[in-house]
Coordinates of N, CA, C and O in Angstrom, one line a residue:
G245 N 5.9 -10.4 -13.3 CA 6.4 -9.9 -12.0 C 6.9 -11.0 -11.1 O 7.9 -10.8 -10.4
V246 N 6.2 -12.1 -11.0 CA 6.6 -13.2 -10.1 C 7.9 -13.8 -10.6 O 8.8 -14.1 -9.8
R247 N 8.1 -13.9 -11.9 CA 9.4 -14.4 -12.4 C 10.5 -13.5 -12.2 O 11.6 -14.0 -11.9
I248 N 10.3 -12.2 -12.2 CA 11.4 -11.3 -11.9 C 11.7 -11.4 -10.4 O 12.9 -11.4 -10.1
M249 N 10.7 -11.5 -9.6 CA 11.0 -11.6 -8.1 C 11.8 -12.9 -7.9 O 12.6 -13.0 -7.0
A250 N 11.4 -14.0 -8.6 CA 12.1 -15.3 -8.4 C 13.6 -15.1 -8.8 O 14.5 -15.8 -8.2
A251 N 13.9 -14.3 -9.9 CA 15.2 -14.2 -10.4 C 16.1 -13.3 -9.4 O 17.3 -13.5 -9.3
E252 N 15.4 -12.3 -8.8 CA 16.1 -11.3 -7.9 C 15.4 -11.3 -6.6 O 14.8 -10.2 -6.3
P253 N 15.4 -12.3 -5.8 CA 14.5 -12.4 -4.6 C 14.9 -11.4 -3.5 O 14.0 -11.0 -2.7
W254 N 16.1 -11.2 -3.2 CA 16.5 -10.4 -2.1 C 16.5 -8.9 -2.2 O 16.0 -8.2 -1.4
L255 N 17.0 -8.4 -3.3 CA 17.1 -7.0 -3.5 C 16.3 -6.5 -4.7 O 16.3 -5.3 -4.9
G256 N 15.7 -7.3 -5.5 CA 15.0 -6.9 -6.6 C 15.9 -6.4 -7.7 O 17.1 -6.5 -7.7
T257 N 15.3 -5.7 -8.7 CA 16.1 -5.2 -9.8 C 16.4 -3.8 -9.6 O 17.2 -3.2 -10.4
G258 N 15.9 -3.1 -8.6 CA 16.2 -1.7 -8.3 C 15.0 -0.9 -8.6 O 14.1 -1.2 -9.4
P259 N 14.9 0.2 -7.9 CA 13.7 1.1 -8.0 C 13.5 1.6 -9.5 O 14.5 2.1 -10.1
G260 N 12.3 1.4 -10.0 CA 12.0 1.9 -11.3 C 12.6 1.1 -12.5 O 12.6 1.6 -13.6
T261 N 13.0 -0.1 -12.2 CA 13.7 -0.9 -13.3 C 12.9 -2.1 -13.7 O 13.4 -3.0 -14.3
F262 N 11.6 -2.1 -13.5 CA 10.8 -3.3 -13.9 C 10.9 -3.5 -15.4 O 10.9 -4.7 -15.8
Q263 N 10.9 -2.5 -16.2 CA 10.9 -2.7 -17.6 C 12.2 -3.5 -18.1 O 12.1 -4.3 -18.9
K264 N 13.3 -3.2 -17.4 CA 14.5 -4.0 -17.8 C 14.4 -5.4 -17.4 O 14.8 -6.3 -18.2
G265 N 13.8 -5.7 -16.3 CA 13.6 -7.1 -15.8 C 12.6 -7.8 -16.7 O 12.7 -9.0 -17.1
Y266 N 11.5 -7.1 -17.1 CA 10.5 -7.6 -17.9 C 11.0 -8.0 -19.3 O 10.6 -9.0 -19.9
A267 N 11.9 -7.2 -19.8 CA 12.5 -7.4 -21.1 C 13.1 -8.8 -21.2 O 13.1 -9.5 -22.3
R268 N 13.7 -9.3 -20.1 CA 14.3 -10.6 -20.1 C 13.3 -11.8 -20.2 O 13.7 -12.8 -20.7
F269 N 12.1 -11.6 -19.7 CA 11.2 -12.7 -19.6 C 10.0 -12.6 -20.5 O 9.3 -13.6 -20.7
K270 N 9.8 -11.5 -21.2 CA 8.6 -11.3 -22.0 C 8.7 -12.1 -23.3 O 9.7 -12.2 -23.8
P271 N 7.6 -12.7 -23.7 CA 7.6 -13.3 -25.1 C 7.8 -12.3 -26.2 O 7.5 -11.1 -26.0
P272 N 8.5 -12.7 -27.2 CA 8.8 -11.7 -28.3 C 7.6 -11.0 -28.9 O 7.7 -9.8 -29.3
E273 N 6.4 -11.6 -28.9 CA 5.2 -11.0 -29.4 C 4.5 -10.0 -28.5 O 3.6 -9.3 -28.8
A274 N 4.9 -10.1 -27.2 CA 4.2 -9.3 -26.2 C 4.7 -7.8 -26.2 O 5.9 -7.5 -26.6
E275 N 3.8 -6.9 -25.9 CA 4.2 -5.5 -25.8 C 5.0 -5.2 -24.6 O 4.9 -5.9 -23.6
M276 N 5.9 -4.2 -24.7 CA 6.7 -3.8 -23.5 C 5.8 -3.0 -22.5 O 4.9 -2.3 -23.0
T277 N 6.1 -3.2 -21.3 CA 5.4 -2.4 -20.3 C 6.4 -1.8 -19.3 O 7.5 -2.4 -19.1
R278 N 6.1 -0.7 -18.7 CA 7.0 -0.1 -17.7 C 6.7 -0.5 -16.3 O 7.5 -0.4 -15.4
L279 N 5.4 -0.8 -16.0 CA 5.0 -1.1 -14.6 C 4.3 -2.5 -14.6 O 3.7 -2.9 -15.6
V280 N 4.3 -3.1 -13.5 CA 3.7 -4.4 -13.3 C 2.1 -4.4 -13.1 O 1.4 -5.3 -13.2
H281 N 1.6 -3.2 -12.9 CA 0.2 -2.9 -12.7 C -0.4 -3.7 -11.4 O -1.5 -4.2 -11.4
N282 N 0.4 -3.7 -10.4 CA 0.1 -4.2 -9.1 C 1.1 -3.6 -8.1 O 2.3 -3.9 -8.3
D283 N 0.6 -2.8 -7.2 CA 1.6 -2.1 -6.3 C 2.5 -3.1 -5.6 O 3.6 -2.8 -5.4
Y284 N 1.9 -4.2 -5.1 CA 2.7 -5.1 -4.3 C 3.7 -5.8 -5.1 O 4.8 -6.0 -4.7
L285 N 3.3 -6.3 -6.3 CA 4.3 -7.0 -7.2 C 5.3 -6.0 -7.6 O 6.5 -6.4 -7.8
Q286 N 4.9 -4.8 -7.9 CA 5.9 -3.7 -8.3 C 6.9 -3.5 -7.2 O 8.1 -3.5 -7.5
Q287 N 6.5 -3.5 -6.0 CA 7.4 -3.3 -4.8 C 8.3 -4.5 -4.8 O 9.5 -4.4 -4.5
G288 N 7.8 -5.7 -4.9 CA 8.6 -6.9 -4.9 C 9.7 -7.0 -6.0 O 10.8 -7.4 -5.8
C289 N 9.3 -6.6 -7.2 CA 10.2 -6.6 -8.3 C 11.3 -5.5 -8.1 O 12.5 -5.8 -8.4
D290 N 10.9 -4.4 -7.7 CA 11.9 -3.3 -7.5 C 12.8 -3.5 -6.3 O 14.0 -3.2 -6.4
T291 N 12.3 -4.0 -5.2 CA 13.1 -4.0 -4.0 C 13.3 -5.4 -3.3 O 13.9 -5.5 -2.3
G292 N 12.7 -6.4 -3.9 CA 12.8 -7.8 -3.4 C 11.7 -8.2 -2.5 O 10.8 -7.4 -2.1
I293 N 11.7 -9.5 -2.2 CA 10.6 -10.1 -1.5 C 10.5 -9.6 0.0 O 9.4 -9.4 0.5
P294 N 11.7 -9.5 0.7 CA 11.5 -8.9 2.0 C 10.8 -7.6 2.1 O 10.0 -7.3 3.0
A295 N 11.2 -6.7 1.2 CA 10.5 -5.4 1.1 C 9.1 -5.5 0.8 O 8.2 -4.8 1.3
L296 N 8.7 -6.5 -0.1 CA 7.3 -6.7 -0.5 C 6.5 -7.1 0.7 O 5.4 -6.6 1.0
V297 N 7.1 -8.0 1.5 CA 6.4 -8.5 2.7 C 6.2 -7.4 3.7 O 5.1 -7.2 4.3
L298 N 7.2 -6.6 3.9 CA 7.1 -5.4 4.9 C 6.1 -4.4 4.4 O 5.3 -3.9 5.2
Y299 N 6.1 -4.1 3.1 CA 5.2 -3.1 2.5 C 3.8 -3.6 2.7 O 2.9 -2.8 3.1
A300 N 3.5 -4.8 2.3 CA 2.1 -5.4 2.4 C 1.7 -5.4 3.8 O 0.5 -5.1 4.1
A301 N 2.6 -5.8 4.7 CA 2.2 -5.8 6.1 C 1.9 -4.4 6.7 O 1.0 -4.3 7.5
W302 N 2.7 -3.5 6.2 CA 2.5 -2.1 6.6 C 1.1 -1.6 6.2 O 0.3 -1.1 7.0
V303 N 0.8 -1.8 4.9 CA -0.5 -1.3 4.3 C -1.7 -2.0 4.9 O -2.6 -1.5 5.5
F304 N -1.6 -3.4 4.8 CA -2.8 -4.2 5.2 C -2.8 -4.2 6.8 O -3.9 -4.4 7.3
G305 N -1.7 -4.2 7.4 CA -1.7 -4.1 8.9 C -2.3 -2.9 9.4 O -3.1 -2.9 10.4
A306 N -2.0 -1.7 8.8 CA -2.6 -0.5 9.3 C -4.1 -0.5 9.0 O -4.9 -0.1 9.9
V307 N -4.5 -0.9 7.8 CA -6.0 -0.9 7.5 C -6.7 -2.0 8.3 O -7.8 -1.7 8.9
G308 N -6.1 -3.1 8.5 CA -6.7 -4.2 9.3 C -6.8 -3.8 10.8 O -7.9 -4.1 11.4
T309 N -5.8 -3.2 11.3 CA -5.8 -2.8 12.8 C -6.9 -1.7 13.0 O -7.6 -1.7 14.0
L310 N -7.0 -0.8 12.0 CA -8.0 0.3 12.1 C -9.4 -0.3 12.1 O -10.3 0.1 12.7
Y311 N -9.6 -1.4 11.3 CA -10.9 -2.1 11.2 C -11.2 -2.6 12.6 O -12.3 -2.5 13.1
G312 N -10.2 -3.3 13.2 CA -10.5 -3.9 14.5 C -10.8 -2.9 15.6 O -11.5 -3.2 16.6
R313 N -10.3 -1.7 15.5 CA -10.5 -0.7 16.5 C -11.5 0.4 16.0 O -11.6 1.4 16.6
G314 N -12.2 0.1 15.0 CA -13.1 1.1 14.3 C -14.2 1.6 15.2 O -14.8 2.6 14.8
R315 N -14.6 0.9 16.3 CA -15.7 1.4 17.1 C -15.4 2.8 17.7 O -16.3 3.5 18.0
A316 N -14.1 3.1 17.9 CA -13.8 4.4 18.4 C -13.8 5.5 17.4 O -13.7 6.7 17.8
L317 N -14.0 5.1 16.1 CA -14.1 6.2 15.1 C -15.5 6.6 14.9 O -16.5 5.9 15.1
S318 N -15.6 7.9 14.4 CA -16.9 8.4 14.1 C -17.4 7.8 12.8 O -16.7 7.2 12.1
V319 N -18.7 8.1 12.5 CA -19.2 7.6 11.2 C -18.5 8.1 10.0 O -18.1 7.4 9.1
E320 N -18.1 9.4 10.0 CA -17.3 10.0 9.0 C -16.0 9.3 8.8 O -15.5 9.1 7.7
Q321 N -15.3 9.1 10.0 CA -14.0 8.4 10.0 C -14.1 7.0 9.4 O -13.2 6.5 8.8
R322 N -15.2 6.3 9.7 CA -15.4 5.0 9.2 C -15.5 5.0 7.7 O -15.0 4.1 7.0
W323 N -16.1 6.0 7.1 CA -16.2 6.2 5.7 C -14.8 6.4 5.1 O -14.5 5.9 4.0
V324 N -14.0 7.2 5.8 CA -12.6 7.4 5.3 C -11.9 6.1 5.4 O -11.1 5.8 4.5
W325 N -12.1 5.3 6.5 CA -11.4 4.0 6.5 C -11.8 3.1 5.4 O -11.0 2.5 4.8
L326 N -13.1 3.1 5.0 CA -13.6 2.3 3.9 C -12.9 2.7 2.6 O -12.5 1.8 1.8
G327 N -12.8 4.0 2.4 CA -12.1 4.4 1.2 C -10.6 4.0 1.2 O -10.1 3.5 0.2
C328 N -9.9 4.0 2.4 CA -8.5 3.6 2.4 C -8.5 2.1 2.2 O -7.5 1.6 1.5
A329 N -9.4 1.3 2.8 CA -9.4 -0.1 2.6 C -9.6 -0.5 1.1 O -8.9 -1.3 0.6
A330 N -10.5 0.2 0.5 CA -10.8 -0.1 -0.9 C -9.6 0.3 -1.8 O -9.2 -0.4 -2.7
F331 N -8.9 1.4 -1.4 CA -7.7 1.8 -2.2 C -6.6 0.8 -2.0 O -5.9 0.5 -3.0
A332 N -6.4 0.2 -0.8 CA -5.4 -0.8 -0.6 C -5.7 -2.1 -1.4 O -4.8 -2.7 -2.0
V333 N -7.0 -2.4 -1.5 CA -7.4 -3.6 -2.2 C -7.2 -3.4 -3.7 O -6.8 -4.2 -4.5
Q334 N -7.6 -2.2 -4.2 CA -7.5 -1.8 -5.6 C -6.0 -1.9 -6.0 O -5.7 -2.2 -7.2
S335 N -5.1 -1.7 -5.1 CA -3.7 -1.7 -5.5 C -3.2 -3.1 -5.9 O -2.1 -3.3 -6.4
L336 N -4.1 -4.1 -5.7 CA -3.8 -5.5 -6.1 C -3.9 -5.6 -7.6 O -3.3 -6.5 -8.2
V337 N -4.7 -4.7 -8.3 CA -4.9 -4.8 -9.7 C -4.5 -3.5 -10.4 O -4.7 -3.4 -11.7
E338 N -4.0 -2.6 -9.7 CA -3.6 -1.3 -10.3 C -2.4 -0.7 -9.5 O -2.0 -1.4 -8.6
F339 N -1.9 0.4 -9.9 CA -0.7 0.9 -9.2 C -0.9 2.3 -8.6 O 0.0 3.2 -8.9
P340 N -2.0 2.7 -7.9 CA -2.1 4.0 -7.4 C -1.1 4.4 -6.3 O -0.7 5.5 -6.2
L341 N -0.6 3.4 -5.5 CA 0.3 3.8 -4.5 C 1.7 3.9 -5.0 O 2.6 4.3 -4.3
Y342 N 1.9 3.7 -6.3 CA 3.2 3.9 -6.9 C 3.4 5.3 -7.4 O 4.4 5.8 -7.7
Q343 N 2.2 6.0 -7.4 CA 2.2 7.4 -7.8 C 2.1 8.3 -6.6 O 1.1 8.3 -5.9
P344 N 3.1 9.2 -6.4 CA 3.1 10.0 -5.2 C 1.9 10.9 -5.0 O 1.4 11.0 -3.8
A345 N 1.3 11.4 -6.0 CA 0.1 12.2 -5.9 C -1.1 11.5 -5.3 O -2.0 12.1 -4.8
L346 N -1.1 10.2 -5.5 CA -2.2 9.4 -4.9 C -1.8 8.7 -3.6 O -2.6 8.5 -2.7
A347 N -0.5 8.3 -3.5 CA 0.0 7.6 -2.3 C 0.0 8.6 -1.1 O -0.3 8.1 0.0
W348 N 0.5 9.8 -1.3 CA 0.6 10.7 -0.1 C -0.7 10.9 0.6 O -0.8 10.9 1.8
P349 N -1.8 11.3 -0.2 CA -3.1 11.4 0.5 C -3.6 10.2 1.2 O -4.2 10.2 2.3
F350 N -3.3 9.0 0.6 CA -3.7 7.7 1.2 C -3.0 7.6 2.6 O -3.7 7.3 3.6
F351 N -1.7 7.7 2.6 CA -1.0 7.6 3.9 C -1.3 8.7 4.8 O -1.3 8.5 6.1
L352 N -1.6 9.9 4.4 CA -2.0 11.0 5.2 C -3.4 10.6 5.9 O -3.5 10.8 7.1
L353 N -4.3 10.1 5.1 CA -5.6 9.7 5.7 C -5.4 8.6 6.7 O -6.1 8.5 7.8
L354 N -4.6 7.6 6.4 CA -4.3 6.5 7.4 C -3.7 7.1 8.7 O -4.1 6.7 9.8
G355 N -2.8 8.0 8.5 CA -2.2 8.6 9.7 C -3.2 9.4 10.5 O -3.2 9.4 11.7
A356 N -4.2 10.1 9.8 CA -5.2 10.9 10.5 C -6.1 9.9 11.3 O -6.5 10.2 12.4
L357 N -6.4 8.8 10.7 CA -7.3 7.8 11.4 C -6.6 7.2 12.6 O -7.2 7.0 13.7
W358 N -5.3 7.0 12.5 CA -4.5 6.5 13.6 C -4.5 7.6 14.7 O -4.6 7.3 15.9
G359 N -4.3 8.8 14.3 CA -4.4 9.9 15.3 C -5.7 10.0 16.0 O -5.8 10.3 17.2
A360 N -6.8 9.8 15.2 CA -8.1 9.8 15.8 C -8.3 8.7 16.9 O -8.9 8.8 17.9
L361 N -7.7 7.5 16.6 CA -7.7 6.4 17.6 C -7.0 6.8 18.8 O -7.4 6.5 19.9
S362 N -5.8 7.3 18.7 CA -5.0 7.7 19.9 C -5.7 8.8 20.7 O -5.5 8.9 21.9
W363 N -6.5 9.6 20.0 CA -7.2 10.6 20.7 C -8.3 10.0 21.6 O -8.5 10.5 22.7
H364 N -8.9 8.9 21.2 CA -9.9 8.3 22.0 C -9.4 7.3 23.0 O -10.2 6.7 23.8
R365 N -8.1 7.0 23.1 CA -7.6 5.9 23.9 C -7.1 6.3 25.3 O -6.5 5.5 25.9
K366 N -7.3 7.5 25.8 CA -6.8 7.8 27.0 C -7.2 7.0 28.2 O -6.5 6.7 29.1
G367 N -8.5 6.5 28.2 CA -8.9 5.5 29.2 C -9.7 6.1 30.3 O -10.5 5.4 30.9
D368 N -9.4 7.3 30.8 CA -10.2 7.9 31.9 C -11.4 8.7 31.5 O -11.9 9.4 32.3
G369 N -11.7 8.7 30.2 CA -12.8 9.5 29.7 C -12.5 10.9 29.2 O -13.3 11.6 28.7
T370 N -11.3 11.3 29.5 CA -10.9 12.6 29.0 C -10.1 12.5 27.8 O -9.5 11.5 27.5
V371 N -10.0 13.6 27.0 CA -9.2 13.6 25.8 C -7.8 13.9 26.2 O -7.5 14.6 27.2
P372 N -6.8 13.6 25.3 CA -5.4 13.9 25.6 C -5.3 15.5 25.7 O -6.0 16.2 25.1
G373 N -4.4 15.9 26.6 CA -4.2 17.3 26.8 C -4.9 17.8 28.0 O -4.8 19.0 28.4
G374 N -5.7 16.9 28.7 CA -6.3 17.3 29.9 C -7.6 18.1 29.8 O -8.0 18.7 30.8
R375 N -8.2 18.3 28.7 CA -9.4 19.1 28.6 C -10.6 18.2 28.8 O -10.7 17.1 28.6

């Protein structure tokens, strides 16, 4: 994956084309693979290094910021955050965020946690909406 990114650093090889790029670099005795088995390297191979940096910043930035502001979350919400953090780290060795059926709930839960933070942020002790 790193060699493919080095060969196509700005735009990558195109979405879903890791196999074609891998065919250029794989040893003759190695088996062919369709995915790089790392969400972040997959993103870098498909769309280039700038997209890889933005994607990793988006995922780890959201998880990290939620950690820093986690005191405003309930105990149940902290467990959800822990699951999201573990999922983001697992993506370093597997590719669950490449699969929409797994990625959509992940980002939905991150969004729900961000919504919970904004709910607690009003500052005057009341919840948004004036209640």
